[in-house]
Short mmCIF file of N, CA and C in Angstrom, two decimals:
data_model
loop_
_atom_site.label_atom_id
_atom_site.label_comp_id
_atom_site.label_asym_id
_atom_site.label_seq_id
_atom_site.Cartn_x
_atom_site.Cartn_y
_atom_site.Cartn_z
N UNK X 226 -44.63 49.48 236.78
CA UNK X 226 -44.76 48.52 236.77
C UNK X 226 -45.99 47.78 235.43
N UNK X 227 -45.00 47.76 234.11
CA UNK X 227 -46.11 46.93 233.29
C UNK X 227 -46.62 46.00 233.31
N UNK X 228 -48.07 45.94 232.89
CA UNK X 228 -49.16 44.77 232.63
C UNK X 228 -48.91 44.52 231.25
N UNK X 229 -49.77 43.41 231.32
CA UNK X 229 -50.56 42.92 230.01
C UNK X 229 -51.87 43.59 229.71
N UNK X 230 -53.06 44.29 230.67
CA UNK X 230 -53.56 45.02 230.50
C UNK X 230 -53.10 46.64 229.86
N UNK X 231 -52.20 47.11 229.63
CA UNK X 231 -51.68 48.34 229.80
C UNK X 231 -51.81 48.31 228.00
N UNK X 232 -52.14 49.90 227.56
CA UNK X 232 -52.04 50.38 226.29
C UNK X 232 -50.49 50.49 225.46
N UNK X 233 -50.20 49.49 224.45
CA UNK X 233 -48.95 49.81 223.89
C UNK X 233 -48.36 51.30 223.93
N UNK X 234 -49.17 52.00 223.24
CA UNK X 234 -49.00 53.24 223.21
C UNK X 234 -48.30 54.27 224.23
N UNK X 235 -49.37 54.42 225.48
CA UNK X 235 -48.82 54.73 226.68
C UNK X 235 -47.87 54.37 227.42
N UNK X 236 -47.25 52.89 227.07
CA UNK X 236 -46.27 52.79 227.55
C UNK X 236 -44.61 52.79 227.12
N UNK X 237 -45.20 53.16 225.44
CA UNK X 237 -43.89 53.67 225.09
C UNK X 237 -43.71 55.05 224.91
N UNK X 238 -44.89 55.45 225.63
CA UNK X 238 -44.97 57.23 226.21
C UNK X 238 -44.21 57.77 227.20
N UNK X 239 -44.68 57.03 227.93
CA UNK X 239 -44.24 56.52 229.43
C UNK X 239 -42.89 56.55 229.35
N UNK X 240 -42.48 55.05 228.86
CA UNK X 240 -41.14 54.67 229.39
C UNK X 240 -40.45 54.33 227.66
N UNK X 241 -39.73 54.92 226.75
CA UNK X 241 -39.52 55.00 225.67
C UNK X 241 -38.26 54.19 225.01
N UNK X 242 -37.80 53.50 226.54
CA UNK X 242 -36.55 52.35 226.24
C UNK X 242 -36.85 51.29 226.30
N UNK X 243 -38.54 51.23 226.32
CA UNK X 243 -39.67 49.79 226.06
C UNK X 243 -39.14 49.15 224.74
N UNK X 244 -39.24 50.96 223.55
CA UNK X 244 -39.34 50.39 222.20
C UNK X 244 -38.61 49.29 222.01
N UNK X 245 -37.16 49.53 221.88
CA UNK X 245 -36.50 48.97 221.44
C UNK X 245 -36.58 46.65 222.10
N UNK X 246 -37.31 47.12 223.70
CA UNK X 246 -37.69 45.54 223.79
C UNK X 246 -38.47 45.14 223.09
N UNK X 247 -40.19 45.69 222.34
CA UNK X 247 -40.58 45.64 221.64
C UNK X 247 -40.12 45.05 220.68
N UNK X 248 -39.07 45.81 219.75
CA UNK X 248 -38.55 45.61 218.63
C UNK X 248 -38.15 44.52 218.65
N UNK X 249 -36.72 43.88 220.07
CA UNK X 249 -36.65 42.34 220.28
C UNK X 249 -37.41 41.35 220.04
N UNK X 250 -38.85 41.78 220.15
CA UNK X 250 -39.64 40.57 220.35
C UNK X 250 -40.01 40.91 218.85
N UNK X 251 -40.01 41.45 218.14
CA UNK X 251 -39.86 41.79 216.36
C UNK X 251 -41.82 42.06 216.18
N UNK X 252 -41.67 43.28 217.28
CA UNK X 252 -42.90 43.91 217.40
C UNK X 252 -42.48 45.43 216.86
N UNK X 253 -42.67 45.94 215.57
CA UNK X 253 -42.38 47.71 215.55
C UNK X 253 -43.86 47.58 215.64
N UNK X 254 -43.84 48.19 217.92
CA UNK X 254 -45.04 49.54 217.93
C UNK X 254 -45.01 50.18 218.13
N UNK X 255 -43.83 50.79 217.11
CA UNK X 255 -43.76 52.44 217.55
C UNK X 255 -44.69 53.39 215.70
N UNK X 256 -44.04 51.84 215.16
CA UNK X 256 -45.03 52.50 213.61
C UNK X 256 -46.43 52.22 213.03
N UNK X 257 -46.72 51.13 213.97
CA UNK X 257 -48.38 50.53 214.42
C UNK X 257 -49.58 51.67 214.95
N UNK X 258 -49.93 52.24 213.86
CA UNK X 258 -50.91 52.88 214.85
C UNK X 258 -52.18 52.04 215.40
N UNK X 259 -52.33 50.49 215.37
CA UNK X 259 -52.83 50.39 216.24
C UNK X 259 -52.86 49.87 218.03
N UNK X 260 -51.70 50.18 218.03
CA UNK X 260 -50.88 50.23 219.52
C UNK X 260 -51.08 51.22 220.17
N UNK X 261 -52.14 52.69 219.23
CA UNK X 261 -52.81 53.58 220.48
C UNK X 261 -53.81 52.78 221.14
N UNK X 262 -54.66 51.83 220.53
CA UNK X 262 -55.35 51.28 221.40
C UNK X 262 -55.44 49.63 221.73
N UNK X 263 -54.29 49.07 221.47
CA UNK X 263 -54.50 47.51 221.50
C UNK X 263 -53.65 47.26 223.21
N UNK X 264 -53.57 46.16 223.40
CA UNK X 264 -53.33 45.82 225.13
C UNK X 264 -51.92 45.26 224.93
N UNK X 265 -50.79 45.38 225.66
CA UNK X 265 -49.22 44.31 225.15
C UNK X 265 -49.87 42.97 225.66
N UNK X 266 -51.08 42.27 226.20
CA UNK X 266 -51.28 41.02 226.22
C UNK X 266 -51.62 40.97 224.86
N UNK X 267 -52.55 41.71 224.08
CA UNK X 267 -53.60 41.01 222.90
C UNK X 267 -52.56 41.09 221.61
N UNK X 268 -51.86 42.65 221.73
CA UNK X 268 -50.59 42.37 221.10
C UNK X 268 -49.47 41.54 221.07
N UNK X 269 -49.16 41.21 221.56
CA UNK X 269 -48.67 39.65 221.74
C UNK X 269 -49.17 38.22 221.54
N UNK X 270 -50.29 38.68 221.55
CA UNK X 270 -50.51 37.23 221.09
C UNK X 270 -50.86 36.61 219.77
N UNK X 271 -51.40 38.31 219.28
CA UNK X 271 -51.83 38.40 218.10
C UNK X 271 -50.42 37.96 217.05
N UNK X 272 -49.20 38.43 217.26
CA UNK X 272 -47.55 38.00 217.32
C UNK X 272 -46.91 36.28 217.44
N UNK X 273 -48.22 36.14 218.36
CA UNK X 273 -47.28 34.78 218.75
C UNK X 273 -46.52 35.14 219.61
N UNK X 274 -45.77 35.84 220.33
CA UNK X 274 -45.03 36.47 221.53
C UNK X 274 -45.39 36.13 222.74
N UNK X 275 -44.61 35.37 223.31
CA UNK X 275 -44.91 34.97 225.19
C UNK X 275 -44.71 36.12 225.95
N UNK X 276 -46.35 36.38 225.84
CA UNK X 276 -46.47 37.67 226.86
C UNK X 276 -45.97 37.72 227.51
N UNK X 277 -45.51 36.72 228.72
CA UNK X 277 -44.51 36.47 229.83
C UNK X 277 -43.41 36.71 229.56
N UNK X 278 -42.49 36.87 228.79
CA UNK X 278 -40.91 36.94 228.37
C UNK X 278 -40.58 38.01 228.01
N UNK X 279 -42.39 38.78 226.89
CA UNK X 279 -42.59 40.55 227.06
C UNK X 279 -42.50 40.85 228.23
N UNK X 280 -43.18 40.91 228.89
CA UNK X 280 -43.16 41.65 230.17
C UNK X 280 -41.93 42.17 231.30
N UNK X 281 -41.99 40.72 231.47
CA UNK X 281 -40.51 40.53 232.28
C UNK X 281 -39.24 41.53 230.98
N UNK X 282 -39.10 40.86 230.09
CA UNK X 282 -37.98 42.75 229.80
C UNK X 282 -38.39 43.52 229.11
N UNK X 283 -39.68 43.60 229.54
CA UNK X 283 -40.19 45.41 229.95
C UNK X 283 -39.98 46.08 230.87
N UNK X 284 -40.38 45.10 231.78
CA UNK X 284 -40.24 45.73 233.17
C UNK X 284 -39.31 45.63 233.61
N UNK X 285 -37.75 45.07 233.74
CA UNK X 285 -36.87 45.24 233.67
C UNK X 285 -35.80 46.44 232.78
N UNK X 286 -36.68 46.38 231.89
CA UNK X 286 -35.65 47.69 230.70
C UNK X 286 -35.98 49.29 231.61
N UNK X 287 -37.47 49.11 232.43
CA UNK X 287 -37.79 50.02 232.98
C UNK X 287 -37.45 50.64 234.54
N UNK X 288 -36.56 49.13 234.96
CA UNK X 288 -36.24 49.13 236.51
C UNK X 288 -37.14 48.48 237.35
N UNK X 289 -38.07 47.98 236.84
CA UNK X 289 -38.88 47.53 237.88
C UNK X 289 -39.21 45.83 237.99
N UNK X 290 -38.37 45.40 237.63
CA UNK X 290 -38.10 43.75 237.71
C UNK X 290 -37.31 43.91 238.78
#
């Protein structure tokens, strides 16, 4: 299960299917160097993305929802 405290790059590396989800929320995390250090929750907040909606879709993409 993906949580808001997880590092974005780790999520994408372990679950490449999440890249499309991040992009659908306007987050091009796979092209961002900050992704190696930034938590999902922080990245969502910085970009004014609803973190709960993002987490729902990320977990759905990996079959954990």
